[in-house]
Amino acid sequence: MPIYQYAPEAGNCPQCGGHFDVIQKIDDPPLTLCPQCDRPVHREICPVALGGSLQLQPSDVERNGFVQYRRLEHGVYEKTAGKGPDHLFAD
Ligand SMILES: [Zn+2]
C-alpha cells in the first residue's frame, strides 16, 4: 500500500515533530487531523508507492493525481510518474 506524507497546517506538532507518514489504501480518505495530537494536517504527496508495491501503470498514476516512485538504492527513490519531486530521500 502507498505511503502518504502529511504535514501540519500550522506550527509544529509536539507528538510527531510536524511531519508523519501513514500507510493507507488508495481509496482511503485523506486524514485531516494528526492521529497523535488532533492538530489539522494536510497530505503533502499522495500517494508515494515505495518499493513498487503499487501495481499501477504510469498513465493510471498520473490520471488519478498520484505520484509513483521506484527505488534506486537504499533510501533513494526516483519519480516514475505524476507530479512531484524528481527524487525522494527516505531513511
Ligand atoms: Zn501530531
Short mmCIF file of N, CA and C in Angstrom, two decimals, residues 6-52:
data_model
loop_
_atom_site.label_atom_id
_atom_site.label_comp_id
_atom_site.label_asym_id
_atom_site.label_seq_id
_atom_site.Cartn_x
_atom_site.Cartn_y
_atom_site.Cartn_z
N TYR A 6 2.25 13.48 5.48
CA TYR A 6 1.42 14.56 5.99
C TYR A 6 2.28 15.63 6.63
N ALA A 7 1.76 16.87 6.60
CA ALA A 7 2.43 17.98 7.27
C ALA A 7 1.36 18.79 7.99
N PRO A 8 1.73 19.45 9.08
CA PRO A 8 0.74 20.21 9.84
C PRO A 8 0.34 21.48 9.09
N GLU A 9 -0.90 21.91 9.33
CA GLU A 9 -1.37 23.15 8.71
C GLU A 9 -0.63 24.35 9.26
N ALA A 10 -0.36 24.35 10.53
CA ALA A 10 0.31 25.48 11.16
C ALA A 10 1.10 24.98 12.36
N GLY A 11 2.28 25.51 12.52
CA GLY A 11 3.07 25.16 13.69
C GLY A 11 3.61 23.75 13.62
N ASN A 12 4.20 23.36 14.67
CA ASN A 12 4.78 22.03 14.75
C ASN A 12 4.00 21.18 15.72
N CYS A 13 3.79 19.96 15.34
CA CYS A 13 3.13 19.02 16.21
C CYS A 13 4.12 18.52 17.26
N PRO A 14 3.76 18.61 18.53
CA PRO A 14 4.69 18.15 19.57
C PRO A 14 4.87 16.64 19.57
N GLN A 15 3.90 15.93 19.04
CA GLN A 15 3.97 14.46 19.06
C GLN A 15 4.79 13.92 17.89
N CYS A 16 4.49 14.41 16.71
CA CYS A 16 5.09 13.81 15.52
C CYS A 16 6.20 14.68 14.94
N GLY A 17 6.49 15.82 15.56
CA GLY A 17 7.57 16.67 15.06
C GLY A 17 7.20 17.45 13.82
N GLY A 18 5.93 17.47 13.48
CA GLY A 18 5.49 18.28 12.35
C GLY A 18 5.22 17.48 11.09
N HIS A 19 5.81 16.32 10.96
CA HIS A 19 5.59 15.52 9.76
C HIS A 19 5.43 14.06 10.16
N PHE A 20 4.60 13.36 9.44
CA PHE A 20 4.50 11.92 9.67
C PHE A 20 4.04 11.24 8.40
N ASP A 21 4.28 9.96 8.34
CA ASP A 21 3.89 9.15 7.19
C ASP A 21 2.84 8.15 7.62
N VAL A 22 1.90 7.89 6.75
CA VAL A 22 0.84 6.93 7.04
C VAL A 22 0.68 6.01 5.84
N ILE A 23 0.58 4.74 6.12
CA ILE A 23 0.26 3.78 5.05
C ILE A 23 -1.25 3.65 4.98
N GLN A 24 -1.81 3.99 3.82
CA GLN A 24 -3.26 3.91 3.64
C GLN A 24 -3.57 3.23 2.32
N LYS A 25 -4.79 2.72 2.23
CA LYS A 25 -5.27 2.25 0.94
C LYS A 25 -5.48 3.44 0.02
N ILE A 26 -5.45 3.15 -1.28
CA ILE A 26 -5.58 4.23 -2.26
C ILE A 26 -6.91 4.95 -2.10
N ASP A 27 -7.97 4.21 -1.79
CA ASP A 27 -9.29 4.86 -1.73
C ASP A 27 -9.66 5.31 -0.32
N ASP A 28 -8.72 5.22 0.61
CA ASP A 28 -8.99 5.80 1.92
C ASP A 28 -9.00 7.32 1.82
N PRO A 29 -9.90 7.98 2.55
CA PRO A 29 -9.90 9.44 2.52
C PRO A 29 -8.67 9.98 3.23
N PRO A 30 -8.20 11.16 2.82
CA PRO A 30 -7.05 11.75 3.49
C PRO A 30 -7.37 12.07 4.94
N LEU A 31 -6.37 11.96 5.78
CA LEU A 31 -6.54 12.39 7.17
C LEU A 31 -6.60 13.91 7.21
N THR A 32 -7.39 14.43 8.12
CA THR A 32 -7.44 15.88 8.31
C THR A 32 -6.87 16.29 9.66
N LEU A 33 -6.75 15.32 10.55
CA LEU A 33 -6.21 15.61 11.88
C LEU A 33 -5.06 14.64 12.16
N CYS A 34 -4.05 15.15 12.84
CA CYS A 34 -2.96 14.28 13.26
C CYS A 34 -3.51 13.23 14.22
N PRO A 35 -3.21 11.96 13.96
CA PRO A 35 -3.75 10.91 14.83
C PRO A 35 -3.19 10.95 16.24
N GLN A 36 -2.08 11.65 16.42
CA GLN A 36 -1.46 11.68 17.74
C GLN A 36 -1.86 12.90 18.56
N CYS A 37 -2.06 14.05 17.90
CA CYS A 37 -2.31 15.26 18.68
C CYS A 37 -3.55 16.02 18.22
N ASP A 38 -4.26 15.52 17.19
CA ASP A 38 -5.50 16.13 16.73
C ASP A 38 -5.32 17.54 16.15
N ARG A 39 -4.11 17.87 15.73
CA ARG A 39 -3.96 19.16 15.05
C ARG A 39 -4.28 18.98 13.56
N PRO A 40 -4.73 20.08 12.91
CA PRO A 40 -5.05 19.96 11.47
C PRO A 40 -3.79 19.63 10.66
N VAL A 41 -3.95 18.73 9.72
CA VAL A 41 -2.84 18.36 8.83
C VAL A 41 -3.34 18.31 7.39
N HIS A 42 -2.40 18.34 6.47
CA HIS A 42 -2.76 18.13 5.07
C HIS A 42 -1.79 17.14 4.46
N ARG A 43 -2.23 16.47 3.41
CA ARG A 43 -1.41 15.48 2.74
C ARG A 43 -0.47 16.19 1.77
N GLU A 44 0.79 15.88 1.88
CA GLU A 44 1.78 16.57 1.06
C GLU A 44 1.94 15.92 -0.31
N ILE A 45 2.22 14.66 -0.31
CA ILE A 45 2.43 13.93 -1.55
C ILE A 45 1.53 12.72 -1.48
N CYS A 46 0.75 12.49 -2.54
CA CYS A 46 -0.21 11.41 -2.41
C CYS A 46 -0.37 10.62 -3.68
N PRO A 47 -0.28 9.35 -3.58
CA PRO A 47 0.49 8.66 -2.55
C PRO A 47 1.89 8.40 -3.06
N VAL A 48 2.75 7.96 -2.23
CA VAL A 48 4.09 7.57 -2.65
C VAL A 48 4.17 6.05 -2.59
N ALA A 49 4.36 5.45 -3.71
CA ALA A 49 4.43 3.99 -3.77
C ALA A 49 5.89 3.58 -3.68
N LEU A 50 6.30 3.15 -2.52
CA LEU A 50 7.69 2.80 -2.32
C LEU A 50 7.89 1.31 -2.59
N GLY A 51 8.96 1.02 -3.27
CA GLY A 51 9.32 -0.38 -3.48
C GLY A 51 8.43 -1.09 -4.48
N GLY A 52 7.69 -0.34 -5.26
CA GLY A 52 6.90 -0.97 -6.31
C GLY A 52 5.74 -1.78 -5.79
#
